[in-house]
Coordinates of N, CA and C in Angstrom, one line a residue:
Chain L
D189 N 0.8 -1.2 -0.4 CA -0.1 0.4 0.0 C 1.2 1.2 0.4
D190 N 0.5 2.7 -1.1 CA 1.3 3.2 -1.3 C 1.4 4.6 -0.8
L191 N 0.1 3.6 0.0 CA -0.5 5.4 -0.1 C -0.2 6.9 1.3
P192 N 0.7 8.1 0.5 CA 0.5 8.9 1.0 C 0.7 9.2 2.5
V193 N -0.7 9.6 2.9 CA -0.5 9.0 4.7 C -1.6 7.8 4.5
F194 N -2.4 7.9 6.6 CA -2.2 6.5 6.2 C -3.8 5.6 5.8
H195 N -4.4 6.8 6.2 CA -5.9 6.9 5.8 C -6.2 5.8 5.8
D196 N -6.0 5.9 7.9 CA -6.8 4.4 8.1 C -8.0 5.0 8.9
E197 N -8.0 6.8 9.4 CA -9.4 7.4 10.5 C -10.2 7.1 9.4
L198 N -11.9 7.7 10.3 CA -12.6 7.7 9.7 C -12.8 8.9 9.4
Chain C
A188 N -13.4 6.7 21.2 CA -14.1 6.9 21.3 C -14.7 7.8 20.4
G189 N -13.8 8.9 19.7 CA -14.9 9.8 18.7 C -15.7 8.6 17.4
D190 N -14.8 7.6 17.6 CA -16.6 6.7 16.4 C -17.2 6.6 17.1
I191 N -17.6 6.1 18.1 CA -18.1 5.8 19.6 C -19.7 7.5 19.8
S192 N -18.6 8.2 19.6 CA -19.5 9.5 19.8 C -20.0 9.5 18.3
H193 N -19.6 10.0 17.7 CA -19.9 9.2 16.6 C -21.7 9.2 15.7
L194 N -21.4 7.0 16.0 CA -21.9 6.3 16.3 C -23.4 6.2 16.6
A195 N -23.5 7.3 18.1 CA -24.3 7.7 18.9 C -24.9 8.9 18.7
S196 N -24.0 10.1 18.6 CA -25.0 10.7 17.7 C -25.8 10.0 16.2
I197 N -25.5 9.7 15.7 CA -26.8 8.9 14.7 C -28.4 7.6 14.8
V198 N -27.3 7.6 16.2 CA -28.2 6.9 16.4 C -29.0 7.2 17.1
I199 N -28.7 8.9 18.2 CA -29.7 9.5 19.1 C -31.0 10.1 17.5
L200 N -30.3 11.0 16.7 CA -30.8 12.0 15.2 C -31.6 10.5 15.0
L201 N -31.6 9.1 14.6 CA -32.6 8.0 14.5 C -34.0 7.6 15.6
H202 N -32.7 8.2 16.7 CA -34.3 8.3 17.9 C -34.9 9.1 17.6
K203 N -34.6 10.2 17.2 CA -35.1 11.4 17.8 C -36.1 11.8 16.7
I204 N -35.4 11.7 14.9 CA -36.9 10.7 14.5 C -37.9 9.7 14.7
Y205 N -38.0 8.4 14.5 CA -39.0 7.4 15.9 C -39.9 8.1 16.2
T206 N -39.4 8.8 17.4 CA -40.1 9.3 18.4 C -41.1 10.7 17.9
S207 N -40.6 11.2 17.5 CA -41.7 12.3 17.1 C -41.9 12.4 16.3
H208 N -41.8 11.5 15.2 CA -42.9 11.7 14.3 C -41.6 12.6 13.2
S209 N -40.7 12.4 13.1 CA -40.5 14.2 12.8 C -39.0 14.6 12.4
C210 N -38.4 15.9 12.0 CA -37.4 15.8 11.7 C -37.3 17.2 11.6
R211 N -38.6 17.6 12.2 CA -38.2 19.5 12.8 C -36.8 19.9 13.8
G212 N -36.2 20.9 12.9 CA -35.1 20.8 13.8 C -34.1 20.8 13.6
I213 N -33.9 19.8 12.0 CA -33.1 19.2 11.9 C -32.6 19.9 10.2
S214 N -31.4 19.7 9.6 CA -31.5 20.6 8.5 C -31.0 19.3 7.7
F215 N -31.7 20.1 6.4 CA -31.9 18.5 5.3 C -30.0 19.2 4.4
K216 N -30.0 20.3 4.4 CA -28.9 20.7 3.7 C -27.6 20.0 4.8
T217 N -27.8 20.0 5.1 CA -26.1 19.8 6.2 C -26.5 18.0 6.2
Q218 N -27.2 17.4 6.9 CA -27.4 15.8 6.1 C -27.2 15.1 4.7
A219 N -27.7 16.2 3.6 CA -26.9 16.1 3.1 C -26.5 16.3 2.3
L220 N -25.4 17.2 3.3 CA -23.8 16.7 3.3 C -23.4 16.1 3.9
Y221 N -23.6 15.1 4.3 CA -22.7 14.4 5.4 C -22.8 12.8 4.1
V222 N -24.3 13.0 3.9 CA -24.0 12.0 2.2 C -23.2 11.8 1.6
L223 N -22.8 13.4 1.3 CA -21.3 13.3 0.0 C -20.1 13.0 0.9
V224 N -19.8 13.8 1.9 CA -19.1 13.8 2.9 C -18.7 12.4 2.5
F225 N -19.4 11.7 3.0 CA -18.8 9.6 3.4 C -19.1 9.1 1.9
L226 N -19.3 10.2 1.2 CA -19.3 8.8 -0.6 C -18.5 9.3 -1.3
T227 N -17.7 10.7 -0.7 CA -16.3 11.1 -1.2 C -14.7 10.3 -0.1
R228 N -15.6 10.2 1.0 CA -14.7 9.7 1.3 C -14.3 8.6 1.6
Y229 N -14.8 7.6 1.6 CA -15.8 6.0 2.0 C -15.5 5.7 0.2
L230 N -14.7 5.8 -0.6 CA -14.8 5.1 -1.3 C -13.8 4.1 -1.7
D231 N -12.9 4.2 -1.2 CA -11.7 3.0 -1.0 C -11.8 2.3 -0.5
L232 N -13.7 2.1 0.1 CA -13.7 0.9 0.6 C -13.7 -0.2 -0.4
F233 N -13.7 0.4 -1.7 CA -13.1 -0.9 -2.8 C -12.6 -1.3 -3.3
W234 N -11.1 -1.2 -2.4 CA -9.5 -0.5 -2.9 C -9.0 -0.5 -1.5
H235 N -8.8 -0.2 -0.8 CA -8.0 0.2 0.1 C -8.6 -0.3 1.6
W236 N -8.0 -1.9 1.8 CA -8.5 -2.6 3.3 C -8.0 -1.8 4.6
V237 N -8.8 -1.9 5.0 CA -7.9 -1.5 7.0 C -8.3 -2.5 8.1
S238 N -9.2 -2.7 8.0 CA -9.6 -3.6 9.2 C -11.2 -3.7 8.4
L239 N -11.8 -5.3 9.0 CA -13.0 -5.6 9.7 C -14.5 -4.2 9.9
Y240 N -12.8 -3.9 11.1 CA -13.9 -2.4 12.2 C -14.0 -1.6 11.5
N241 N -13.2 -1.0 10.7 CA -13.0 0.2 9.6 C -13.9 0.2 7.7
T242 N -14.3 -0.6 8.0 CA -15.3 -1.1 6.7 C -16.9 -1.3 7.2
A243 N -16.8 -1.9 8.5 CA -18.1 -1.5 8.5 C -18.5 -0.8 8.8
M244 N -18.0 0.1 9.8 CA -18.6 2.2 10.0 C -18.5 2.2 8.8
K245 N -17.6 2.8 8.1 CA -18.2 3.2 6.7 C -19.1 2.4 6.1
V246 N -19.2 2.0 5.6 CA -20.5 1.3 5.0 C -22.0 1.3 6.4
F247 N -21.6 1.4 7.6 CA -22.4 2.5 8.6 C -23.2 3.5 8.4
F248 N -21.6 4.3 8.3 CA -22.1 5.5 7.7 C -22.9 5.8 6.5
I249 N -22.3 5.4 5.3 CA -23.0 5.6 4.1 C -24.6 5.6 4.5
A250 N -24.8 4.5 4.2 CA -25.6 4.1 5.1 C -26.6 4.8 5.6
S251 N -26.3 4.8 6.8 CA -27.1 5.6 7.4 C -27.6 7.5 7.1
S252 N -26.6 8.1 7.1 CA -26.9 9.4 6.0 C -27.4 9.2 5.0
V253 N -27.6 8.5 4.3 CA -28.8 7.9 3.2 C -30.2 7.9 4.0
Y254 N -29.8 7.2 4.5 CA -31.5 6.3 5.1 C -32.4 7.8 5.7
V255 N -31.5 8.5 6.8 CA -31.8 10.1 7.2 C -32.6 10.6 6.1
L256 N -31.3 10.9 5.3 CA -31.6 11.6 3.8 C -33.7 11.3 3.2
Y257 N -33.7 10.3 2.9 CA -34.3 9.2 2.7 C -35.7 9.0 3.5
L258 N -35.4 9.6 5.2 CA -36.4 9.9 5.7 C -36.8 11.9 5.8
M259 N -36.0 11.7 5.8 CA -36.4 13.4 5.9 C -37.2 13.8 4.9
K260 N -36.9 13.4 3.2 CA -37.5 13.5 2.1 C -38.7 13.2 1.7
Y261 N -39.0 11.8 2.3 CA -40.3 10.8 1.2 C -41.1 11.1 3.1
K262 N -40.4 10.0 3.9 CA -41.1 9.3 4.5 C -42.1 10.6 5.8
Y263 N -40.9 11.5 6.0 CA -40.5 12.4 7.3 C -41.2 14.5 6.6
R264 N -41.5 14.3 5.4 CA -41.3 15.3 4.4 C -41.9 16.6 5.0
P265 N -42.9 15.9 5.4 CA -44.1 17.2 5.6 C -43.5 17.7 7.1
T266 N -42.7 17.3 8.0 CA -42.2 18.4 8.8 C -40.5 18.3 9.3
H267 N -40.5 19.2 7.0 CA -39.3 19.7 7.2 C -39.2 20.2 7.0
D268 N -39.2 21.8 7.0 CA -39.6 23.0 6.8 C -38.3 23.7 6.2
P269 N -38.3 23.7 4.8 CA -37.0 24.2 3.6 C -36.9 25.8 3.8
S270 N -37.7 26.5 4.5 CA -37.5 28.4 4.5 C -37.0 28.7 5.9
I271 N -36.5 27.4 6.2 CA -36.2 28.3 7.4 C -34.2 27.0 6.9
D272 N -33.9 26.7 6.1 CA -32.7 26.2 6.3 C -32.5 25.9 4.7
T273 N -31.4 27.7 4.8 CA -31.6 28.5 4.5 C -30.3 28.5 3.5
F274 N -29.1 28.1 4.3 CA -27.7 28.1 4.2 C -27.8 27.9 2.5
K275 N -26.6 28.6 1.9 CA -26.3 28.3 0.6 C -25.5 27.6 0.5
V276 N -25.1 26.0 0.0 CA -24.3 25.0 0.4 C -23.4 25.0 -0.3
E277 N -23.6 26.6 -1.4 CA -22.7 26.7 -2.5 C -21.2 26.9 -1.7
Y278 N -21.8 27.6 -0.8 CA -20.7 28.4 -0.5 C -19.5 28.1 -0.3
L279 N -20.6 26.6 0.6 CA -19.1 25.8 1.4 C -18.6 24.4 0.4
L280 N -19.6 24.5 -0.8 CA -18.4 23.3 -1.4 C -17.6 23.8 -2.6
G281 N -18.3 24.9 -2.7 CA -16.5 25.7 -3.6 C -15.2 25.8 -3.4
P282 N -15.6 26.1 -1.7 CA -14.3 26.6 -1.2 C -13.2 25.0 -0.9
C283 N -14.6 24.3 -0.9 CA -13.8 23.2 0.1 C -13.2 22.6 -1.4
L284 N -14.0 22.4 -2.4 CA -13.1 21.9 -3.6 C -11.9 22.6 -3.7
I285 N -11.3 23.7 -3.3 CA -10.0 24.4 -4.1 C -9.8 23.8 -3.2
L286 N -9.5 23.9 -1.8 CA -8.7 23.6 -0.4 C -8.8 22.4 -1.5
G287 N -9.0 21.2 -1.7 CA -8.7 20.0 -2.1 C -8.1 19.6 -3.0
L288 N -7.9 20.9 -3.8 CA -7.2 21.1 -4.6 C -5.8 21.4 -4.5
I289 N -5.3 22.5 -3.5 CA -4.7 23.1 -2.9 C -4.0 21.5 -2.4
F290 N -4.9 21.5 -1.4 CA -4.7 20.6 0.1 C -4.0 19.0 -0.5
N291 N -3.2 17.9 -0.7 CA -3.5 16.8 -0.6 C -2.4 16.7 -0.5
Y292 N -3.1 15.0 -0.7 CA -1.2 14.1 0.1 C -0.5 13.5 -1.5
E293 N -1.9 14.2 -2.6 CA -1.1 13.7 -3.9 C -2.1 14.3 -5.0
F294 N -2.1 14.7 -5.9 CA -2.4 15.3 -6.5 C -4.0 14.0 -7.7
K295 N -3.8 13.2 -7.4 CA -5.0 12.6 -7.8 C -6.4 12.5 -8.0
F296 N -7.5 12.2 -8.4 CA -8.5 12.5 -8.0 C -8.8 11.3 -6.6
T297 N -8.2 10.5 -6.5 CA -9.4 10.0 -5.1 C -8.9 10.8 -4.6
E298 N -7.5 11.1 -4.4 CA -6.9 11.8 -3.2 C -7.7 13.6 -2.5
I299 N -7.8 14.0 -3.8 CA -8.8 15.6 -3.6 C -9.6 14.7 -2.7
L300 N -10.6 14.3 -3.6 CA -11.9 13.8 -3.4 C -11.3 13.8 -2.0
W301 N -10.3 13.1 -1.2 CA -10.7 12.6 0.1 C -10.6 14.0 1.7
S302 N -9.8 14.3 0.5 CA -9.0 15.3 0.7 C -10.5 17.5 1.0
F303 N -11.2 16.6 0.4 CA -12.4 17.4 -0.4 C -13.9 17.4 1.0
S304 N -13.7 16.0 1.2 CA -14.8 15.5 2.1 C -14.3 15.9 3.5
I305 N -12.4 15.3 3.9 CA -12.5 16.0 5.3 C -12.8 18.3 5.1
W306 N -12.8 18.5 4.2 CA -12.7 19.9 4.4 C -14.3 20.4 4.7
L307 N -14.5 19.1 3.9 CA -16.4 19.4 4.4 C -17.1 19.1 5.0
E308 N -16.7 18.0 5.7 CA -16.8 17.3 6.8 C -16.6 19.0 8.2
A309 N -15.8 19.3 7.6 CA -15.7 20.3 8.6 C -16.4 21.5 8.8
V310 N -16.8 21.4 8.0 CA -18.2 23.1 7.5 C -19.8 22.5 7.5
A311 N -19.6 21.6 7.7 CA -21.6 20.8 7.1 C -21.8 21.0 8.4
I312 N -21.4 20.6 9.5 CA -22.5 21.3 10.3 C -23.3 22.5 10.3
L313 N -22.3 24.0 9.2 CA -22.8 24.8 9.1 C -25.0 25.4 9.2
P314 N -24.3 24.7 8.5 CA -26.6 24.9 7.6 C -27.0 24.2 8.9
Q315 N -26.9 24.1 9.4 CA -27.2 23.2 10.6 C -27.5 24.3 12.2
L316 N -26.5 24.7 12.0 CA -26.2 25.8 13.4 C -27.1 27.1 13.4
F317 N -26.9 27.3 12.0 CA -27.6 28.4 10.8 C -29.1 28.3 11.4
M318 N -29.6 27.5 11.0 CA -30.6 27.0 11.0 C -31.7 27.2 12.8
L319 N -30.5 26.8 13.4 CA -30.6 26.8 15.4 C -30.7 28.3 15.6
Q320 N -29.5 29.0 15.3 CA -29.7 30.4 15.5 C -30.7 31.1 14.9
R321 N -30.9 30.6 13.8 CA -32.5 31.4 13.0 C -34.0 31.3 13.9
T322 N -34.0 30.0 14.7 CA -35.3 29.7 15.3 C -35.0 29.7 16.8
G323 N -34.0 30.0 17.7 CA -33.0 30.4 18.4 C -33.2 29.1 19.9
E324 N -34.1 27.9 19.0 CA -34.2 27.3 20.2 C -34.7 25.8 19.4
A325 N -33.5 24.9 20.5 CA -33.9 23.5 19.9 C -34.6 23.0 21.3
E326 N -35.0 21.0 21.2 CA -35.9 20.5 21.3 C -34.1 19.7 22.0
A327 N -35.0 18.8 23.1 CA -33.2 18.7 24.1 C -32.8 17.5 23.3
I328 N -33.8 16.8 22.9 CA -33.4 15.4 22.4 C -32.0 15.5 21.0
T329 N -32.8 17.1 20.2 CA -31.7 17.5 19.1 C -30.1 18.0 19.7
T330 N -30.8 18.5 21.0 CA -28.9 19.4 21.0 C -28.9 18.4 21.3
H331 N -29.0 17.0 22.3 CA -27.4 15.8 22.5 C -27.3 15.5 21.5
Y332 N -28.2 14.8 19.7 CA -28.0 14.9 18.5 C -26.8 15.2 18.2
L333 N -26.6 17.1 18.3 CA -25.5 17.7 18.2 C -24.5 18.0 19.0
A334 N -24.7 17.7 20.1 CA -23.0 17.7 20.8 C -21.8 16.2 21.2
A335 N -23.1 15.3 20.3 CA -22.2 14.1 20.0 C -22.3 13.7 19.0
L336 N -22.5 14.5 17.7 CA -21.5 15.2 17.6 C -20.8 15.8 17.0
G337 N -20.5 16.7 17.8 CA -19.0 17.9 17.6 C -18.1 16.9 18.4
A338 N -18.6 16.1 19.4 CA -17.4 15.7 20.7 C -16.8 15.1 20.1
Y339 N -17.1 13.7 18.4 CA -16.6 13.4 18.1 C -15.4 13.1 17.6
R340 N -15.0 14.3 16.6 CA -14.4 15.2 16.3 C -13.4 15.7 17.5
A341 N -13.7 16.5 18.8 CA -12.8 17.0 19.0 C -12.3 15.2 19.8
L342 N -12.6 14.1 20.2 CA -11.7 13.2 21.0 C -10.7 12.6 19.7
Y343 N -10.9 13.4 18.6 CA -10.0 12.9 17.9 C -8.8 13.4 17.9
I344 N -8.5 14.7 18.7 CA -7.3 15.4 18.9 C -6.4 14.4 20.1
P345 N -7.1 13.9 21.3 CA -6.0 13.5 22.2 C -5.4 12.0 21.1
N346 N -6.2 11.4 20.1 CA -5.6 10.5 19.9 C -4.8 11.1 18.2
W347 N -5.4 12.2 17.8 CA -3.5 13.3 17.8 C -2.4 12.1 17.6
I348 N -2.6 13.1 18.3 CA -1.8 14.1 19.5 C -0.5 12.1 20.1
W349 N -1.5 11.2 20.6 CA -1.4 10.1 20.9 C 0.0 9.3 19.7
R350 N -0.8 9.6 18.0 CA -0.4 8.8 17.3 C 1.6 9.6 17.0
Y351 N 1.1 10.8 17.7 CA 2.3 11.1 16.0 C 3.2 11.5 17.7
F352 N 3.6 11.0 18.8 CA 4.3 10.8 20.0 C 4.2 9.0 19.7
G353 N 3.4 8.6 19.7 CA 4.4 6.9 19.5 C 3.9 6.0 18.4
D354 N 3.7 6.6 16.8 CA 4.1 6.0 15.8 C 4.7 7.6 15.0
N355 N 4.7 8.9 15.2 CA 5.0 9.6 15.1 C 5.0 10.2 13.2
V356 N 3.6 10.4 13.6 CA 2.2 10.4 12.4 C 1.5 11.4 12.5
V357 N 1.6 11.9 11.5 CA 0.5 13.3 11.4 C -0.3 13.3 10.6
D358 N -1.3 14.0 10.0 CA -1.9 13.6 8.9 C -2.2 15.3 9.0
P359 N -1.5 16.1 8.3 CA -2.3 17.9 8.4 C -3.1 18.4 8.4
I360 N -3.5 17.7 7.5 CA -5.4 18.5 7.0 C -6.2 18.1 7.2
A361 N -6.5 16.3 8.4 CA -7.2 15.9 9.7 C -6.6 17.0 10.7
V362 N -5.7 17.1 10.8 CA -5.3 17.9 11.7 C -6.5 19.8 11.8
V363 N -6.1 19.7 10.9 CA -5.8 21.5 10.6 C -8.2 21.4 10.5
A364 N -8.3 20.5 9.9 CA -10.1 20.3 9.7 C -10.6 20.3 10.6
G365 N -9.9 19.5 11.3 CA -10.8 18.7 13.1 C -10.4 20.1 13.5
L366 N -9.7 21.1 14.1 CA -9.4 22.0 14.8 C -10.6 23.1 14.2
V367 N -10.5 22.9 13.1 CA -11.9 24.2 12.7 C -12.9 23.2 13.1
Q368 N -13.3 21.9 12.8 CA -14.5 21.8 12.8 C -15.0 21.0 14.6
T369 N -14.2 21.4 14.9 CA -14.2 21.4 16.6 C -14.7 23.0 17.1
G370 N -14.1 24.0 16.7 CA -14.0 25.3 17.0 C -15.3 25.3 16.7
L371 N -15.7 24.7 15.3 CA -17.1 25.5 14.6 C -18.6 25.5 15.6
Y372 N -17.6 23.9 16.6 CA -19.1 23.4 18.1 C -19.1 24.8 19.6
L373 N -17.9 25.3 19.5 CA -17.3 26.3 20.8 C -18.8 26.9 21.3
D374 N -19.9 27.2 20.3 CA -20.5 28.7 21.2 C -21.9 27.4 21.4
F375 N -22.3 26.2 20.4 CA -23.0 25.9 21.4 C -22.6 25.6 22.5
F376 N -21.8 24.3 22.6 CA -21.1 23.5 23.6 C -21.0 24.2 24.9
Y377 N -21.3 25.7 24.6 CA -21.1 26.3 25.6 C -22.6 26.8 26.5
V378 N -23.6 26.9 25.3 CA -25.1 27.3 25.8 C -25.8 25.6 26.4
Y379 N -24.9 23.8 25.2 CA -25.1 23.3 25.5 C -25.3 23.2 27.6
F380 N -23.8 23.4 28.0 CA -23.2 22.4 29.3 C -23.6 23.7 30.0
T381 N -23.5 25.1 29.7 CA -24.6 25.8 30.7 C -25.7 25.9 30.9
K382 N -26.6 25.5 29.9 CA -28.2 25.3 30.2 C -29.0 23.7 30.1
V383 N -28.3 22.7 28.6 CA -29.2 21.8 28.9 C -28.9 20.9 29.7
L384 N -26.8 21.0 29.9 CA -27.0 20.3 30.4 C -27.7 20.3 32.0
Q385 N -27.6 21.5 32.7 CA -28.4 22.2 33.7 C -29.8 22.3 33.5
G386 N -30.3 21.4 32.9 CA -31.4 21.2 32.9 C -33.1 22.3 32.5
Q387 N -32.2 23.2 31.6 CA -32.5 24.1 31.1 C -33.4 23.7 29.4
K388 N -34.2 24.4 29.1 CA -34.0 24.9 28.2 C -33.3 25.5 26.6
F389 N -32.5 25.2 25.5 CA -31.7 25.1 25.3 C -32.6 26.5 24.0
E390 N -31.6 27.2 24.5 CA -32.9 28.7 23.8 C -31.2 30.0 23.6
L391 N -31.0 30.5 22.7 CA -30.7 30.8 22.3 C -30.9 33.1 22.6
P392 N -29.3 33.2 23.2 CA -30.0 34.7 23.7 C -30.2 35.7 22.4
A393 N -31.7 36.6 23.0 CA -32.8 37.2 21.8 C -31.1 38.0 20.7

């Protein structure tokens, strides 16, 4: 996963 | 805690609509903006797996926001008064799109949409607060809904601090927008704590 930031929050 | 608060706010909103058979006092525009927020942010449901928890919450937020819109538009339509829900959402959509184009982590469609949704969420409550100010009062249950909704992003703040020190991770877009979002509720919180939680009616000074 190469997303620049986590984006694991809602 | 932030997520649970967000979840609770939606349960309270649905409870309010069901028990009063009415969506009086709820801004349709704000609710419509939330649908747009969730659809533009949670599109990654289809390609970015985080966890079962994350996926379940995303599905819930999309489904419940669409459902609330359905309730307002069809089932309880006569109880919604568009003449007091007059905030111009164009004033929010345009600037948020521009902010999304300027501040993003990668200049690609999905990342711009993600950033757009973060900014839009920060200000999506404005039509609701504007309506509240126009009517000058609100049912207690509606204020509980707004309090839970406002607390949700505020509760993310300690988590961001924790992650900064613990994981060395910081998401400046989410943090700045989250601070703005929380800030918009300060007036409301003041009245909520000093009146509603003291057993008084939510009434704004004339």
